[in-house]
Coordinates of C-alpha atoms in Angstrom, one line a residue:
M1414 CA 30.7 8.0 15.6
A1415 CA 34.2 6.7 15.5
A1416 CA 36.0 6.8 12.1
P1417 CA 36.3 3.0 11.8
D1418 CA 32.5 2.7 12.4
V1419 CA 31.8 5.3 9.7
S1420 CA 34.0 3.5 7.2
E1421 CA 32.3 0.2 7.9
S1422 CA 28.9 1.8 7.6
L1423 CA 29.6 3.5 4.3
K1424 CA 31.2 0.2 3.0
A1425 CA 28.1 -1.7 4.0
L1426 CA 25.9 0.9 2.4
G1427 CA 27.9 0.8 -0.8
S1428 CA 27.7 -3.0 -0.9
T1429 CA 23.9 -3.0 -0.4
M1430 CA 23.6 -0.5 -3.3
D1431 CA 25.8 -2.7 -5.5
S1432 CA 23.2 -5.5 -4.8
I1433 CA 20.2 -3.3 -5.4
E1434 CA 21.8 -2.0 -8.7
A1435 CA 22.5 -5.6 -9.8
V1436 CA 18.9 -6.7 -9.1
L1437 CA 17.4 -3.7 -10.9
D1438 CA 20.0 -4.0 -13.7
L1439 CA 20.8 -0.4 -14.4
D1440 CA 22.0 -1.0 -18.0
R1441 CA 18.7 -2.6 -18.9
L1442 CA 16.8 0.2 -17.1
R1443 CA 18.6 2.8 -19.1
A1444 CA 18.0 1.0 -22.3
D1445 CA 14.3 0.7 -21.5
I1446 CA 14.1 4.4 -20.7
A1447 CA 15.9 5.2 -24.1
A1448 CA 13.4 3.0 -26.0
L1449 CA 10.4 4.5 -24.2
E1450 CA 11.7 8.1 -24.8
E1451 CA 11.9 7.3 -28.5
E1452 CA 8.3 6.0 -28.5
A1453 CA 7.2 9.1 -26.5
A1454 CA 8.7 11.4 -29.1
A1455 CA 6.9 9.8 -32.0
P1456 CA 4.5 12.3 -33.6
A1457 CA 1.7 9.7 -33.9
L1458 CA 1.9 8.6 -30.3
W1459 CA -1.5 10.0 -29.2
D1460 CA -3.3 8.5 -32.2
D1461 CA -3.6 5.5 -29.8
P1462 CA -4.4 7.1 -26.4
E1463 CA -4.3 3.7 -24.6
N1464 CA -0.8 2.9 -25.8
A1465 CA 0.3 6.6 -25.2
Q1466 CA -0.9 6.4 -21.6
R1467 CA 1.0 3.1 -21.2
V1468 CA 4.2 4.5 -22.7
T1469 CA 4.3 7.8 -20.7
S1470 CA 3.3 6.2 -17.4
R1471 CA 6.0 3.5 -17.8
L1472 CA 8.6 6.1 -18.8
S1473 CA 7.8 8.3 -15.9
L1474 CA 8.0 5.3 -13.5
L1475 CA 11.4 4.1 -14.8
Q1476 CA 12.9 7.6 -14.9
G1477 CA 11.9 8.1 -11.3
Q1478 CA 13.5 4.8 -10.3
L1479 CA 16.8 5.6 -12.1
R1480 CA 16.8 9.1 -10.6
K1481 CA 16.3 7.8 -7.0
I1482 CA 19.1 5.2 -7.4
E1483 CA 21.6 7.7 -8.8
E1484 CA 20.7 10.3 -6.2
L1485 CA 21.1 7.8 -3.4
R1486 CA 24.5 6.6 -4.8
G1487 CA 25.6 10.3 -4.9
R1488 CA 24.5 10.9 -1.3
I1489 CA 26.6 7.9 -0.2
D1490 CA 29.7 9.3 -2.0
D1491 CA 29.1 12.8 -0.6
L1492 CA 28.8 11.3 3.0
E1493 CA 32.5 10.1 2.8
V1494 CA 33.6 13.7 2.0
L1495 CA 31.4 15.2 4.7
F1496 CA 32.8 12.9 7.4
E1497 CA 36.4 13.6 6.3
L1498 CA 35.7 17.4 6.4
A1499 CA 34.2 17.2 9.9
E1500 CA 37.2 15.2 11.1
S1501 CA 39.9 17.3 9.5
E1502 CA 38.4 20.6 10.8
G1503 CA 37.2 19.1 14.1
D1504 CA 33.8 20.7 13.4
A1505 CA 31.1 19.3 15.8
D1506 CA 28.2 20.8 13.8
T1507 CA 29.5 19.2 10.5
Q1508 CA 29.9 15.9 12.4
R1509 CA 26.3 16.0 13.6
E1510 CA 25.1 16.9 10.1
A1511 CA 27.0 14.0 8.7
E1512 CA 25.7 11.6 11.3
G1513 CA 22.1 12.8 10.6
E1514 CA 22.6 12.3 6.8
L1515 CA 24.1 8.8 7.4
T1516 CA 20.9 7.8 9.4
S1517 CA 18.7 9.3 6.6
V1518 CA 20.7 7.5 3.8
R1519 CA 20.7 4.2 5.6
R1520 CA 16.8 4.4 5.9
A1521 CA 16.5 5.3 2.2
V1522 CA 18.7 2.3 1.2
E1523 CA 16.7 0.0 3.3
E1524 CA 13.5 1.2 1.7
L1525 CA 14.9 0.8 -1.8
E1526 CA 16.2 -2.7 -0.9
V1527 CA 12.6 -3.6 0.1
R1528 CA 11.3 -2.1 -3.1
T1529 CA 13.4 -4.5 -5.1
L1530 CA 11.4 -7.3 -3.5
L1531 CA 8.2 -6.0 -5.1
S1532 CA 8.3 -7.9 -8.4
G1533 CA 4.7 -9.1 -8.6
E1534 CA 2.6 -8.5 -11.8
Y1535 CA 0.6 -5.6 -10.2
D1536 CA 3.1 -4.5 -7.5
Q1537 CA 4.1 -1.3 -9.3
R1538 CA 0.4 0.0 -9.3
E1539 CA -1.6 2.3 -7.2
A1540 CA -3.9 0.6 -4.6
M1541 CA -7.5 0.6 -3.5
V1542 CA -8.0 -0.4 0.1
N1543 CA -11.3 -1.6 1.5
I1544 CA -11.8 -1.9 5.3
R1545 CA -14.9 -3.6 6.8
A1546 CA -16.1 -4.0 10.4
E1547 CA -16.4 -7.7 11.4
A1548 CA -17.2 -9.4 14.7
G1549 CA -17.3 -7.1 17.7
G1550 CA -20.3 -4.8 17.3
V1551 CA -19.7 -1.1 17.8
D1552 CA -16.1 -1.8 18.9
A1553 CA -15.5 -3.4 15.5
A1554 CA -16.9 -0.3 13.7
D1555 CA -14.7 1.9 15.8
F1556 CA -11.6 -0.3 15.1
A1557 CA -12.4 -0.2 11.3
E1558 CA -12.4 3.6 11.5
Q1559 CA -9.1 3.5 13.4
L1560 CA -7.5 1.4 10.6
Q1561 CA -8.8 3.7 8.0
R1562 CA -7.1 6.6 9.8
M1563 CA -4.0 4.6 10.2
Y1564 CA -3.5 4.0 6.5
L1565 CA -4.4 7.5 5.5
R1566 CA -2.0 8.9 8.0
W1567 CA 0.8 6.6 6.7
A1568 CA 0.0 7.9 3.2
E1569 CA 0.1 11.4 4.4
H1570 CA 3.5 10.9 6.1
K1571 CA 4.8 9.6 2.7
G1572 CA 3.3 12.4 0.7
Y1573 CA 1.0 10.0 -1.2
P1574 CA -2.2 11.4 -2.5
T1575 CA -5.4 9.6 -1.3
E1576 CA -9.0 9.6 -2.3
V1577 CA -11.9 8.3 -0.1
L1578 CA -14.4 6.7 -2.5
D1579 CA -17.0 5.4 -0.1
T1580 CA -17.7 5.3 3.6
S1581 CA -20.6 3.6 5.2
Y1582 CA -21.1 4.8 8.8
A1583 CA -22.2 2.7 11.7
E1584 CA -25.2 3.9 13.8
E1585 CA -23.5 4.5 17.1
A1586 CA -19.9 5.1 16.2
G1587 CA -17.3 4.2 13.7
I1588 CA -17.8 2.8 10.2
K1589 CA -19.3 -0.3 8.7
S1590 CA -16.9 -0.1 5.7
T1591 CA -14.8 2.2 3.6
T1592 CA -12.9 2.2 0.3
F1593 CA -10.1 4.6 -0.6
A1594 CA -7.4 4.9 -3.1
V1595 CA -3.6 5.4 -2.5
K1596 CA -2.3 7.1 -5.6
A1597 CA 1.4 6.3 -5.6
P1598 CA 3.6 3.8 -7.5
Y1599 CA 4.1 0.5 -5.7
A1600 CA 1.3 1.3 -3.3
Y1601 CA -0.4 -2.0 -4.2
G1602 CA 2.7 -4.1 -3.8
T1603 CA 3.5 -2.4 -0.5
L1604 CA 0.0 -2.5 1.1
S1605 CA -1.0 -5.9 -0.2
V1606 CA 0.8 -7.5 2.7
E1607 CA -1.8 -5.8 5.0
Q1608 CA -4.6 -7.9 3.6
G1609 CA -6.4 -10.1 6.2
T1610 CA -8.1 -9.9 9.5
H1611 CA -6.9 -7.4 12.1
R1612 CA -7.8 -7.9 15.7
M1613 CA -8.0 -5.4 18.6
V1614 CA -8.1 -6.2 22.3
R1615 CA -9.0 -3.3 24.7
I1616 CA -11.3 -2.1 27.4
S1617 CA -14.2 -1.1 25.5
P1618 CA -15.2 2.6 25.8
Y1619 CA -18.7 1.5 24.7
D1620 CA -19.2 -1.0 27.6
N1621 CA -20.6 0.7 30.7
Q1622 CA -19.1 -2.2 32.8
G1623 CA -15.6 -1.5 31.5
R1624 CA -15.1 -5.0 30.2
R1625 CA -12.3 -6.1 27.9
Q1626 CA -13.5 -6.5 24.3
T1627 CA -12.0 -8.3 21.3
S1628 CA -13.1 -6.9 17.9
F1629 CA -12.1 -7.6 14.3
A1630 CA -11.9 -5.8 11.0
G1631 CA -11.0 -7.1 7.6
V1632 CA -8.6 -5.3 5.2
E1633 CA -8.8 -6.0 1.4
V1634 CA -6.1 -4.4 -0.9
L1635 CA -6.8 -4.3 -4.7
P1636 CA -4.5 -3.1 -7.6
V1637 CA -5.9 -0.2 -9.6
V1638 CA -7.0 -1.3 -13.0
E1639 CA -5.2 0.0 -16.1
Q1640 CA -6.6 0.2 -19.6
T1641 CA -4.2 -2.6 -20.7
D1642 CA -6.0 -5.0 -18.3
H1643 CA -9.1 -5.1 -20.6
I1644 CA -11.6 -5.5 -17.8
E1645 CA -14.8 -5.0 -19.8
I1646 CA -18.1 -4.8 -18.0
P1647 CA -21.2 -5.1 -20.3
E1648 CA -24.1 -2.9 -19.2
N1649 CA -26.4 -6.0 -19.1
E1650 CA -24.1 -7.6 -16.4
I1651 CA -24.6 -4.9 -13.8
R1652 CA -27.5 -3.5 -11.7
I1653 CA -27.2 0.1 -10.6
D1654 CA -29.2 1.4 -7.6
V1655 CA -29.3 5.1 -6.5
F1656 CA -29.7 6.1 -2.9
R1657 CA -29.2 9.0 -0.5
S1658 CA -25.7 9.6 0.9
S1659 CA -25.4 9.4 4.7
G1660 CA -22.9 10.6 7.2
P1661 CA -22.0 9.8 10.8
G1662 CA -25.0 9.0 13.0
G1663 CA -27.1 8.5 10.0
Q1664 CA -27.1 12.1 9.1
S1665 CA -27.8 13.0 5.4
V1666 CA -24.7 14.3 3.7
N1667 CA -26.7 16.1 1.0
T1668 CA -30.4 16.3 -0.1
T1669 CA -30.0 14.6 -3.5
D1670 CA -30.0 10.8 -4.3
S1671 CA -26.4 10.8 -5.6
A1672 CA -24.9 7.7 -4.0
I1673 CA -24.5 4.8 -6.4
R1674 CA -24.5 1.0 -5.7
I1675 CA -23.4 -1.4 -8.4
T1676 CA -24.1 -5.1 -8.4
H1677 CA -22.2 -7.3 -10.7
L1678 CA -24.7 -10.0 -11.6
P1679 CA -22.5 -12.8 -12.7
T1680 CA -20.2 -12.7 -9.6
G1681 CA -22.6 -11.1 -7.0
I1682 CA -19.9 -8.5 -6.2
V1683 CA -21.4 -5.2 -4.8
V1684 CA -19.6 -1.9 -4.7
S1685 CA -20.8 1.6 -3.7
C1686 CA -19.6 5.1 -3.8
Q1687 CA -21.2 8.2 -2.1
N1688 CA -18.3 10.6 -1.5
E1689 CA -18.6 12.6 -4.7
K1690 CA -21.2 15.3 -5.3
S1691 CA -22.8 13.9 -8.5
Q1692 CA -24.2 10.6 -9.6
I1693 CA -21.9 10.6 -12.6
Q1694 CA -18.8 11.0 -10.4
N1695 CA -20.0 8.3 -8.0
R1696 CA -20.8 5.9 -10.8
A1697 CA -17.3 6.4 -12.3
A1698 CA -15.6 5.8 -9.0
A1699 CA -17.8 2.8 -8.2
M1700 CA -16.9 1.3 -11.7
R1701 CA -13.2 1.7 -10.9
V1702 CA -13.7 -0.3 -7.7
L1703 CA -15.7 -2.9 -9.4
Q1704 CA -13.0 -3.2 -12.1
A1705 CA -10.4 -3.6 -9.4
R1706 CA -12.3 -6.4 -7.7
L1707 CA -12.8 -8.2 -10.9
L1708 CA -9.1 -8.0 -11.7
A1709 CA -8.3 -9.3 -8.3
K1710 CA -10.8 -12.1 -8.7
R1711 CA -9.2 -13.0 -12.1
K1712 CA -5.7 -13.1 -10.5
E1713 CA -7.0 -15.3 -7.7
E1714 CA -8.6 -17.8 -10.2
E1715 CA -5.3 -17.9 -12.2
Q1716 CA -3.3 -18.5 -9.0
A1717 CA -5.7 -21.3 -7.9
K1718 CA -5.1 -23.1 -11.2
L1719 CA -1.3 -22.8 -10.8
N1720 CA -1.7 -24.1 -7.2
A1721 CA -3.7 -27.0 -8.4
L1722 CA -1.1 -27.9 -11.0
K1723 CA 1.6 -27.8 -8.3
G1724 CA -0.5 -29.7 -5.8
D1725 CA -0.5 -26.7 -3.4
S1726 CA -3.4 -27.0 -1.1
A1727 CA -2.3 -24.3 1.3
G1728 CA -4.2 -21.0 1.7
S1729 CA -2.7 -17.7 1.0
W1730 CA -1.5 -16.6 4.4
G1731 CA -4.3 -17.5 6.8
N1732 CA -6.9 -15.0 7.7
Q1733 CA -5.9 -13.4 11.0
M1734 CA -2.7 -11.4 10.5
R1735 CA -2.2 -8.9 13.2
S1736 CA -3.2 -8.2 16.9
Y1737 CA -3.5 -4.7 18.4
V1738 CA -3.5 -5.2 22.2
L1739 CA -4.2 -2.1 24.3
Q1740 CA -5.1 -3.9 27.5
P1741 CA -4.0 -5.7 29.6
Y1742 CA -0.6 -4.7 28.0
Q1743 CA 0.5 -2.6 25.1
M1744 CA 1.6 -4.5 22.0
V1745 CA 1.0 -4.7 18.2
K1746 CA 2.2 -8.0 16.8
D1747 CA 2.2 -9.4 13.3
L1748 CA 1.2 -13.1 13.5
R1749 CA 3.0 -14.1 10.4
T1750 CA 6.3 -12.2 10.7
T1751 CA 6.4 -11.9 14.5
H1752 CA 7.4 -8.3 14.0
E1753 CA 6.0 -6.3 17.0
V1754 CA 5.9 -2.8 18.4
G1755 CA 5.2 -1.8 22.1
N1756 CA 3.5 1.5 21.2
P1757 CA 0.1 0.8 19.6
Q1758 CA -0.8 4.5 19.5
A1759 CA 2.2 5.2 17.2
V1760 CA 1.2 2.3 14.9
L1761 CA -2.5 3.6 14.8
D1762 CA -1.0 7.1 13.9
G1763 CA 0.4 5.6 10.7
E1764 CA 3.9 4.4 11.8
I1765 CA 3.6 1.0 10.1
D1766 CA 6.7 0.9 7.9
G1767 CA 8.3 -1.8 10.1
F1768 CA 5.3 -4.0 9.6
L1769 CA 5.2 -3.4 5.9
E1770 CA 8.9 -4.2 5.3
A1771 CA 8.7 -7.3 7.5
G1772 CA 5.6 -8.5 5.6
I1773 CA 7.2 -7.9 2.2
R1774 CA 10.3 -9.8 3.2
W1775 CA 8.2 -12.6 4.7
R1776 CA 6.1 -12.9 1.5
K1777 CA 9.3 -13.0 -0.6
Q1778 CA 10.6 -15.9 1.5
Q1779 CA 7.3 -17.7 1.2
E1780 CA 7.4 -17.3 -2.6
Q1781 CA 11.0 -18.5 -2.7
A1782 CA 10.2 -21.5 -0.5
A1783 CA 7.2 -22.4 -2.7
A1784 CA 9.3 -22.1 -5.9
E1785 CA 11.9 -24.4 -4.5
G1786 CA 9.3 -26.9 -3.2

């Protein structure tokens, strides 16, 4: 890379970091951390466990944000020194190292820039993802399973812990539905742009005549409920059914009736969990999912009231949001952002950052347009 190009690249990165730091307001961030550290050091902190959890979680999140910003700024400063060293000594190895670090830093800055766009009420939270097979028979069930794998692989690449809470297997292949948690800050804000109907077009491996099949799967993304949300569920508002867990092909996972299905009577919402070993664990996991769904429902109702006040009759984003075409050509395309990739297998292997970033930017533009309108 020529020296002028390096200089311009580093200048651009520095300018982007200035913008990020302005949006995040580092002085306020440091002041918030200092205030939370004072609260966390109080001897009586754990007299109120709910408040203690709020304080410690928030402190950890803000400290992590500040540390990431400061480290990234330091890496940009170090890059200038590394390139100067490579040039002055004519060292090709150091030059390659510097260019590799520049690529890595540029990517990290882009990710941080997108993170600044996640300013929604629940965006900082962990996520629960529900995938269900829709129209398309066995191909839809197979597609739903591929989507589950795609998101779990994405989380694995990022080093994010996940927990599969429930999986209902289809009879021939694939899954009817699945619910899993992604346990990382901002997982909800990041993955919420995936919500909607996904469509796959391919030559069906389950059609003995080799015909092209279109199948659909629905993705729902929920914020994980925190104690401060006060989602209370009285016992008389739920019905709990116990059943035997099942695996692929209808096989019994275990010989005990440990799977739990909870029906919320006022809303008709039904959730289930069968991936834990005991009824108690499955019930606790199912209640977490139910609380998340009730929180999302409350948020939707509040948003509907705001839209009614503004005279906004438009839907959220429309239902169908992405197409995965394997035949007659190879293409994955987002129908909202027009972002597309010509390698469906890479996408299905978890390489979805481009779609996530495009979706987050698109959503921000929609919000700004709505606010201005």
